[in-house]
Every structure is written in structure tokens, then in C-alpha cells.
Amino acid sequence: AGLGEFRIRDLNDEINKLLREKGHWEYRIKELGGPDYARIGPKMLDHEGKEVPGNRGYKYFGAAKDLPGVRELFEKEPLPPPRKTRAELMKDIDAEYYGYRDEDDGILEPLEQEHEKKVIAEAVEKWKVEREARLARGEEEEEENIYAVHEEESDEEGGKEREGEDGQQKFIAHVPVPTQQEIEEALVRRKKMELLQKYASETLLAQSEEAKTLLGL
């Protein structure tokens, strides 16, 4: 430590240079067919050095680890773990992630049923109160016709409208509806085609038998 900052840095650089040269020679020996010293050789010098996170290859030895600016590098927090890829994240996503198994625990469903009964009871009570108020005012209660079709709901392509006795629209056909006469005509045409196919087949069979007789087959 008493050599001074600049001398320590020079010596540390020289050590790293010799380590790199040593690594090149070990690789060359292995390339020529010799032993792999990088794998079986002693690691004393490498273990004595400390490498700065994120600075792969360069190591600090002895007093060089306490130099100004170097000590702070070793005191930094470790790097955060690598972020997972999309494929790794998708492995943990199942039906439970989307809430499809929320009712399997047997807790949520009874709570929903209890709340549903409460809401229905409140709606019925509100309807009874409003109904009694209307009757008290002498207003006649009219049942809403759920089958009625309003004028703004007419078909864009032009449907057929029918009116009841009270003049209210009852039905709108969104597709062409054939009349009874058109249905009867279609049935007649179908029957004719069936008869033609039947008798035409019998005629062809008779002609075939006649031809075989004439040819002596």
C-alpha cells in the first residue's frame, strides 16, 4: 500500500498482462496436443484477484482493491436478475390466471348467491311500493307488451310489418316469407321432377333390355 496509487496501478496492469499472456500460452499448448493447463493447472493467482462486476477479465490484486474509485465499484449492489422472456412468462399463465377457477374454492359462489337474492328482494320491494303508489293515485296499471316492435327498429332491408286489431305493430319479417300459393307451386314442381326421374329411368332400362335382346347378349 505504501508504493503509491500510480505504482500500484502499473503493477496491477502488469499482472493482468502476464495473466493474459499465460492464458494465450495455455491455449497454444492445448492446440499443439499438450495438456489443458487452463483446466488442470493451479488457480492461486486467479483466486487472489477480485474481478469488478461487469468488467470481465480484469482483476485487482492486493492494495489495488483499495484504490480510490475501485473500492466503490466493489461496493455497488449486485446486478438485478435477468428479465424473463415472454415464453418463460407464458409458462405460468393458466386458467386460474384468468379467473376461471375462482369458484372452485366454494367461497365465492355462496356469496354471489346471497348477494343475488338480496338484490332481487330489493327490486321486488321497490316494484311493490311503486305499484301501490300508482294504485293509490287511481292510475290503471298497464301490462307492457314485450312482443311490440317500435318504429325505430324497422329492418334496414325493408321487412314486412303486420298490425293487430289495436293498430300496434306485432311482427317484422327480416327475410322474404313465401306465400301459401308459392309453397304449393314449389311442392307441385318437386312432385313433377320426381315422377319424371322415375319414368325416365324405367324407359332407359326398357330400351337397354331391348338393345341387348337384338344383339343376342
Tab-separated table of C-alpha atoms in Angstrom:
chain	number	residue	atom	x	y	z
A	1	ALA	CA	0.000	0.000	0.000
A	2	GLY	CA	2.984	2.339	0.522
A	3	LEU	CA	4.053	2.225	-3.152
A	4	GLY	CA	1.630	4.943	-4.130
A	5	GLU	CA	-1.507	4.921	-6.259
A	6	PHE	CA	0.186	5.183	-9.673
A	7	ARG	CA	2.777	2.482	-8.934
A	8	ILE	CA	0.071	0.128	-7.652
A	9	ARG	CA	-1.997	0.668	-10.797
A	10	ASP	CA	1.038	-0.051	-13.007
A	11	LEU	CA	1.831	-3.249	-11.136
A	12	ASN	CA	-1.808	-4.376	-11.307
A	13	ASP	CA	-1.856	-3.721	-15.057
A	14	GLU	CA	1.367	-5.746	-15.447
A	15	ILE	CA	-0.117	-8.683	-13.507
A	16	ASN	CA	-3.218	-8.715	-15.730
A	17	LYS	CA	-0.996	-8.527	-18.822
A	18	LEU	CA	1.033	-11.553	-17.645
A	19	LEU	CA	-2.183	-13.459	-16.867
A	20	ARG	CA	-3.453	-12.813	-20.403
A	21	GLU	CA	-0.119	-13.967	-21.856
A	22	LYS	CA	-0.240	-17.061	-19.655
A	23	GLY	CA	-3.737	-17.815	-20.983
A	24	HIS	CA	-2.560	-17.487	-24.600
A	25	TRP	CA	0.317	-19.945	-23.990
A	26	GLU	CA	-2.007	-22.437	-22.305
A	27	TYR	CA	-4.359	-22.288	-25.277
A	28	ARG	CA	-1.423	-22.772	-27.705
A	29	ILE	CA	-0.111	-25.803	-25.728
A	30	LYS	CA	-3.548	-27.364	-25.874
A	31	GLU	CA	-3.770	-26.587	-29.603
A	32	LEU	CA	-0.474	-28.453	-30.206
A	33	GLY	CA	-1.786	-31.544	-28.425
A	34	GLY	CA	-0.406	-30.887	-24.936
A	35	PRO	CA	-2.238	-30.871	-21.598
A	36	ASP	CA	-5.015	-28.361	-20.848
A	37	TYR	CA	-3.382	-26.272	-18.106
A	38	ALA	CA	-6.347	-23.922	-18.053
A	39	ARG	CA	-8.399	-26.796	-16.646
A	40	ILE	CA	-5.872	-28.765	-14.563
A	41	GLY	CA	-3.333	-26.063	-13.622
A	42	PRO	CA	-3.179	-24.213	-10.265
A	43	LYS	CA	-5.502	-21.247	-9.793
A	44	MET	CA	-3.725	-19.428	-6.958
A	45	LEU	CA	-3.189	-16.153	-8.807
A	46	ASP	CA	-6.708	-16.122	-10.191
A	47	HIS	CA	-8.228	-16.707	-6.742
A	48	GLU	CA	-6.226	-13.909	-5.161
A	49	GLY	CA	-7.573	-11.399	-7.647
A	50	LYS	CA	-11.037	-9.860	-7.486
A	51	GLU	CA	-12.983	-9.006	-10.580
A	52	VAL	CA	-15.246	-5.963	-10.807
A	53	PRO	CA	-18.881	-6.854	-11.651
A	54	GLY	CA	-19.479	-6.179	-15.322
A	55	ASN	CA	-15.754	-5.905	-16.137
A	56	ARG	CA	-14.962	-9.423	-17.235
A	57	GLY	CA	-11.312	-10.447	-17.362
A	58	TYR	CA	-9.562	-7.608	-15.483
A	59	LYS	CA	-8.774	-8.328	-11.838
A	60	TYR	CA	-7.471	-6.296	-8.919
A	61	PHE	CA	-4.856	-7.733	-6.568
A	62	GLY	CA	-3.699	-6.722	-3.078
A	63	ALA	CA	-3.659	-2.979	-2.397
A	64	ALA	CA	-5.169	-2.313	-5.831
A	65	LYS	CA	-8.552	-3.393	-4.453
A	66	ASP	CA	-8.475	-0.440	-2.005
A	67	LEU	CA	-7.565	2.248	-4.542
A	68	PRO	CA	-9.871	5.282	-4.809
A	69	GLY	CA	-12.695	4.549	-7.215
A	70	VAL	CA	-12.064	0.797	-7.157
A	71	ARG	CA	-13.459	0.206	-3.685
A	72	GLU	CA	-16.735	1.882	-4.723
A	73	LEU	CA	-17.033	-0.466	-7.689
A	74	PHE	CA	-16.943	-3.486	-5.388
A	75	GLU	CA	-19.457	-1.905	-3.015
A	76	LYS	CA	-22.109	-1.482	-5.723
A	77	GLU	CA	-25.244	-3.534	-5.469
A	78	PRO	CA	-25.252	-6.745	-7.477
A	79	LEU	CA	-26.814	-6.639	-10.898
A	80	PRO	CA	-30.559	-7.378	-10.982
A	81	PRO	CA	-31.570	-10.834	-12.137
A	82	PRO	CA	-32.137	-11.145	-15.886
A	83	ARG	CA	-35.636	-10.439	-17.089
A	84	LYS	CA	-37.732	-13.396	-18.105
A	85	THR	CA	-38.620	-13.836	-21.743
A	86	ARG	CA	-42.209	-13.861	-22.974
A	87	ALA	CA	-42.100	-17.642	-23.397
A	88	GLU	CA	-40.980	-18.090	-19.778
A	89	LEU	CA	-43.752	-15.811	-18.544
A	90	MET	CA	-46.381	-17.677	-20.556
A	91	LYS	CA	-45.465	-20.928	-18.772
A	92	ASP	CA	-47.031	-19.607	-15.552
A	93	ILE	CA	-50.283	-18.482	-17.200
A	94	ASP	CA	-53.173	-20.930	-16.923
A	95	ALA	CA	-56.941	-20.895	-16.411
A	96	GLU	CA	-56.502	-19.736	-12.820
A	97	TYR	CA	-54.630	-16.637	-14.029
A	98	TYR	CA	-57.739	-15.504	-15.971
A	99	GLY	CA	-60.058	-16.186	-13.018
A	100	TYR	CA	-61.799	-19.291	-14.383
A	101	ARG	CA	-61.186	-21.191	-11.136
A	102	ASP	CA	-62.357	-18.512	-8.721
A	103	GLU	CA	-65.488	-20.510	-7.866
A	104	ASP	CA	-63.654	-23.787	-7.226
A	105	ASP	CA	-62.822	-22.808	-3.644
A	106	GLY	CA	-66.509	-22.910	-2.643
A	107	ILE	CA	-66.378	-19.427	-1.111
A	108	LEU	CA	-67.240	-17.028	-3.920
A	109	GLU	CA	-70.342	-18.813	-5.251
A	110	PRO	CA	-72.350	-18.755	-1.959
A	111	LEU	CA	-71.507	-15.062	-1.543
A	112	GLU	CA	-72.734	-14.330	-5.066
A	113	GLN	CA	-75.971	-16.255	-4.470
A	114	GLU	CA	-76.617	-14.372	-1.228
A	115	HIS	CA	-75.999	-11.017	-2.917
A	116	GLU	CA	-78.227	-12.013	-5.851
A	117	LYS	CA	-81.126	-12.857	-3.506
A	118	LYS	CA	-80.673	-9.546	-1.742
A	119	VAL	CA	-80.726	-7.564	-4.991
A	120	ILE	CA	-83.823	-9.425	-6.257
A	121	ALA	CA	-85.664	-8.838	-2.972
A	122	GLU	CA	-84.852	-5.113	-3.120
A	123	ALA	CA	-86.069	-4.894	-6.730
A	124	VAL	CA	-89.331	-6.694	-5.907
A	125	GLU	CA	-89.933	-4.487	-2.875
A	126	LYS	CA	-89.307	-1.358	-4.948
A	127	TRP	CA	-91.753	-2.587	-7.617
A	128	LYS	CA	-94.440	-3.281	-4.997
A	129	VAL	CA	-94.056	0.186	-3.498
A	130	GLU	CA	-94.317	1.869	-6.903
A	131	ARG	CA	-97.319	-0.301	-7.828
A	132	GLU	CA	-99.166	0.563	-4.629
A	133	ALA	CA	-98.423	4.244	-5.171
A	134	ARG	CA	-99.899	4.104	-8.694
A	135	LEU	CA	-102.998	2.295	-7.463
A	136	ALA	CA	-103.410	4.829	-4.687
A	137	ARG	CA	-103.372	7.634	-7.258
A	138	GLY	CA	-106.062	5.801	-9.220
A	139	GLU	CA	-103.827	5.074	-12.189
A	140	GLU	CA	-104.624	1.939	-14.124
A	141	GLU	CA	-101.785	-0.493	-14.392
A	142	GLU	CA	-100.967	-1.418	-17.954
A	143	GLU	CA	-99.049	-4.547	-18.799
A	144	GLU	CA	-96.135	-3.927	-21.119
A	145	ASN	CA	-96.331	-5.827	-24.406
A	146	ILE	CA	-92.930	-7.475	-24.680
A	147	TYR	CA	-93.669	-8.509	-28.287
A	148	ALA	CA	-94.259	-4.986	-29.501
A	149	VAL	CA	-91.823	-3.644	-32.101
A	150	HIS	CA	-91.035	0.060	-32.113
A	151	GLU	CA	-90.866	2.069	-35.288
A	152	GLU	CA	-87.111	2.795	-34.978
A	153	GLU	CA	-86.416	-0.964	-35.024
A	154	SER	CA	-87.598	-1.385	-38.610
A	155	ASP	CA	-85.446	-3.523	-40.848
A	156	GLU	CA	-82.861	-1.701	-42.975
A	157	GLU	CA	-83.511	-4.017	-45.909
A	158	GLY	CA	-87.248	-3.472	-45.759
A	159	GLY	CA	-89.158	-6.023	-43.733
A	160	LYS	CA	-92.862	-6.818	-43.730
A	161	GLU	CA	-94.978	-5.225	-40.992
A	162	ARG	CA	-98.227	-6.592	-39.628
A	163	GLU	CA	-100.624	-4.760	-37.368
A	164	GLY	CA	-103.002	-6.250	-34.831
A	165	GLU	CA	-106.514	-5.200	-34.059
A	166	ASP	CA	-105.295	-2.416	-31.765
A	167	GLY	CA	-103.079	-0.987	-34.540
A	168	GLN	CA	-99.846	-1.900	-32.737
A	169	GLN	CA	-97.013	-3.487	-34.714
A	170	LYS	CA	-96.755	-7.175	-33.898
A	171	PHE	CA	-94.114	-8.676	-36.186
A	172	ILE	CA	-91.433	-7.710	-38.659
A	173	ALA	CA	-90.023	-10.302	-41.038
A	174	HIS	CA	-86.355	-9.691	-41.727
A	175	VAL	CA	-86.273	-12.291	-44.547
A	176	PRO	CA	-88.667	-12.858	-47.504
A	177	VAL	CA	-91.541	-15.122	-46.414
A	178	PRO	CA	-93.171	-17.191	-49.227
A	179	THR	CA	-96.947	-17.184	-49.546
A	180	GLN	CA	-99.109	-20.295	-49.342
A	181	GLN	CA	-99.578	-20.303	-53.126
A	182	GLU	CA	-95.802	-20.187	-53.721
A	183	ILE	CA	-95.328	-23.117	-51.351
A	184	GLU	CA	-97.972	-25.202	-53.161
A	185	GLU	CA	-96.409	-24.437	-56.559
A	186	ALA	CA	-92.971	-25.479	-55.262
A	187	LEU	CA	-94.396	-28.776	-53.989
A	188	VAL	CA	-96.059	-29.452	-57.355
A	189	ARG	CA	-92.812	-28.799	-59.215
A	190	ARG	CA	-90.935	-31.115	-56.896
A	191	LYS	CA	-93.500	-33.899	-57.429
A	192	LYS	CA	-93.252	-33.496	-61.204
A	193	MET	CA	-89.475	-33.803	-61.095
A	194	GLU	CA	-89.705	-36.979	-59.024
A	195	LEU	CA	-92.175	-38.524	-61.497
A	196	LEU	CA	-90.045	-37.541	-64.490
A	197	GLN	CA	-86.924	-39.069	-62.939
A	198	LYS	CA	-88.799	-42.265	-62.097
A	199	TYR	CA	-90.399	-42.853	-65.512
A	200	ALA	CA	-87.341	-41.676	-67.421
A	201	SER	CA	-85.265	-44.275	-65.561
A	202	GLU	CA	-87.796	-47.033	-66.383
A	203	THR	CA	-87.770	-46.041	-70.060
A	204	LEU	CA	-83.984	-46.170	-70.237
A	205	LEU	CA	-83.942	-49.615	-68.614
A	206	ALA	CA	-86.525	-50.913	-71.121
A	207	GLN	CA	-84.500	-49.553	-74.061
A	208	SER	CA	-81.346	-51.162	-72.688
A	209	GLU	CA	-83.012	-54.585	-72.384
A	210	GLU	CA	-84.377	-54.305	-75.911
A	211	ALA	CA	-80.934	-53.483	-77.299
A	212	LYS	CA	-79.405	-56.494	-75.500
A	213	THR	CA	-82.075	-58.784	-76.992
A	214	LEU	CA	-81.435	-57.536	-80.517
A	215	LEU	CA	-77.674	-58.026	-80.133
A	216	GLY	CA	-78.108	-61.507	-78.663
A	217	LEU	CA	-76.389	-60.651	-75.425
